[in-house]
Coordinates of C-alpha atoms in Angstrom, one line a residue:
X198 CA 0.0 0.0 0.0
X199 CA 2.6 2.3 0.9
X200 CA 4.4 1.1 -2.4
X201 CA 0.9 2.5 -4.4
X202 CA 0.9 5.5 -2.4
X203 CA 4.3 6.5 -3.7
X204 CA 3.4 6.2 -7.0
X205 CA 0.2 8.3 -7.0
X206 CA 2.3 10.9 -5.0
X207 CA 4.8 11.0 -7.8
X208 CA 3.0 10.7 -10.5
X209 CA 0.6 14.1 -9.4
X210 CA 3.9 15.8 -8.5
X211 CA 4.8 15.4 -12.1
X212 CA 1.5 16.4 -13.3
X213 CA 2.0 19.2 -11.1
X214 CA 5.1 20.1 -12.1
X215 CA 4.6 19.9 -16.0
X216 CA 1.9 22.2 -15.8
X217 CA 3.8 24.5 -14.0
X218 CA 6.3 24.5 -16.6
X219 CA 3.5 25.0 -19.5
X220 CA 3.9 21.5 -20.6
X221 CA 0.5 20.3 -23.1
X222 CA -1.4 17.2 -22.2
X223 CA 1.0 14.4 -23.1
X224 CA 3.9 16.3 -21.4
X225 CA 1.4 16.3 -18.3
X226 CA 1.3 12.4 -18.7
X227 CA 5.0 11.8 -19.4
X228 CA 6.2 13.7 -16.5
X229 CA 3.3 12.1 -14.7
X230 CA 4.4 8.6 -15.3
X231 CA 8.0 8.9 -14.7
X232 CA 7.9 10.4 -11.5
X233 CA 5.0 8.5 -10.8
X234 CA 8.0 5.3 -11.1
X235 CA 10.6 7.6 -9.3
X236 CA 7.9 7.8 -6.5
X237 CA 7.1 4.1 -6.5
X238 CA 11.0 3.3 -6.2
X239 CA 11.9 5.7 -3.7
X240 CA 8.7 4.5 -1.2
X241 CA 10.0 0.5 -2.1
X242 CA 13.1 1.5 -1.0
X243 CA 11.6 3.3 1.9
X244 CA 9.6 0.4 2.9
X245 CA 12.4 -2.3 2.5
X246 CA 14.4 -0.5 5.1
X247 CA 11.9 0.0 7.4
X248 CA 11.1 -3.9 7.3
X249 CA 14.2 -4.1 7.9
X250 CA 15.3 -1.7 10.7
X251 CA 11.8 -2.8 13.0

């Protein structure tokens, strides 16, 4: 769940982000989907090491 949760996180941050920049739709939807996998690595990451650590 976590794992899910960093990838919608990302992936509005890049939607987010595009816009800001004055990107069209499918630069909305690129930047969208790869942060949305930069968010889901980072919170596997996250997650392993917690599982780890407690």
């Amino acid at each position: 769940m976590v794992i899910l949760a960093g990838i919608l996180l990302g992936a509005v941050w890049g939607g987010f982000y595009a816009r800001r920049k004055g990107g069209s739709g499918p630069d909305m939807a690129q930047y969208a989907g790869v942060w949305g996998i930069i968010g889901g690595l980072l919170f596997t990451f996250i997650a392993v090491g917690l599982d780890r650590f407690i």
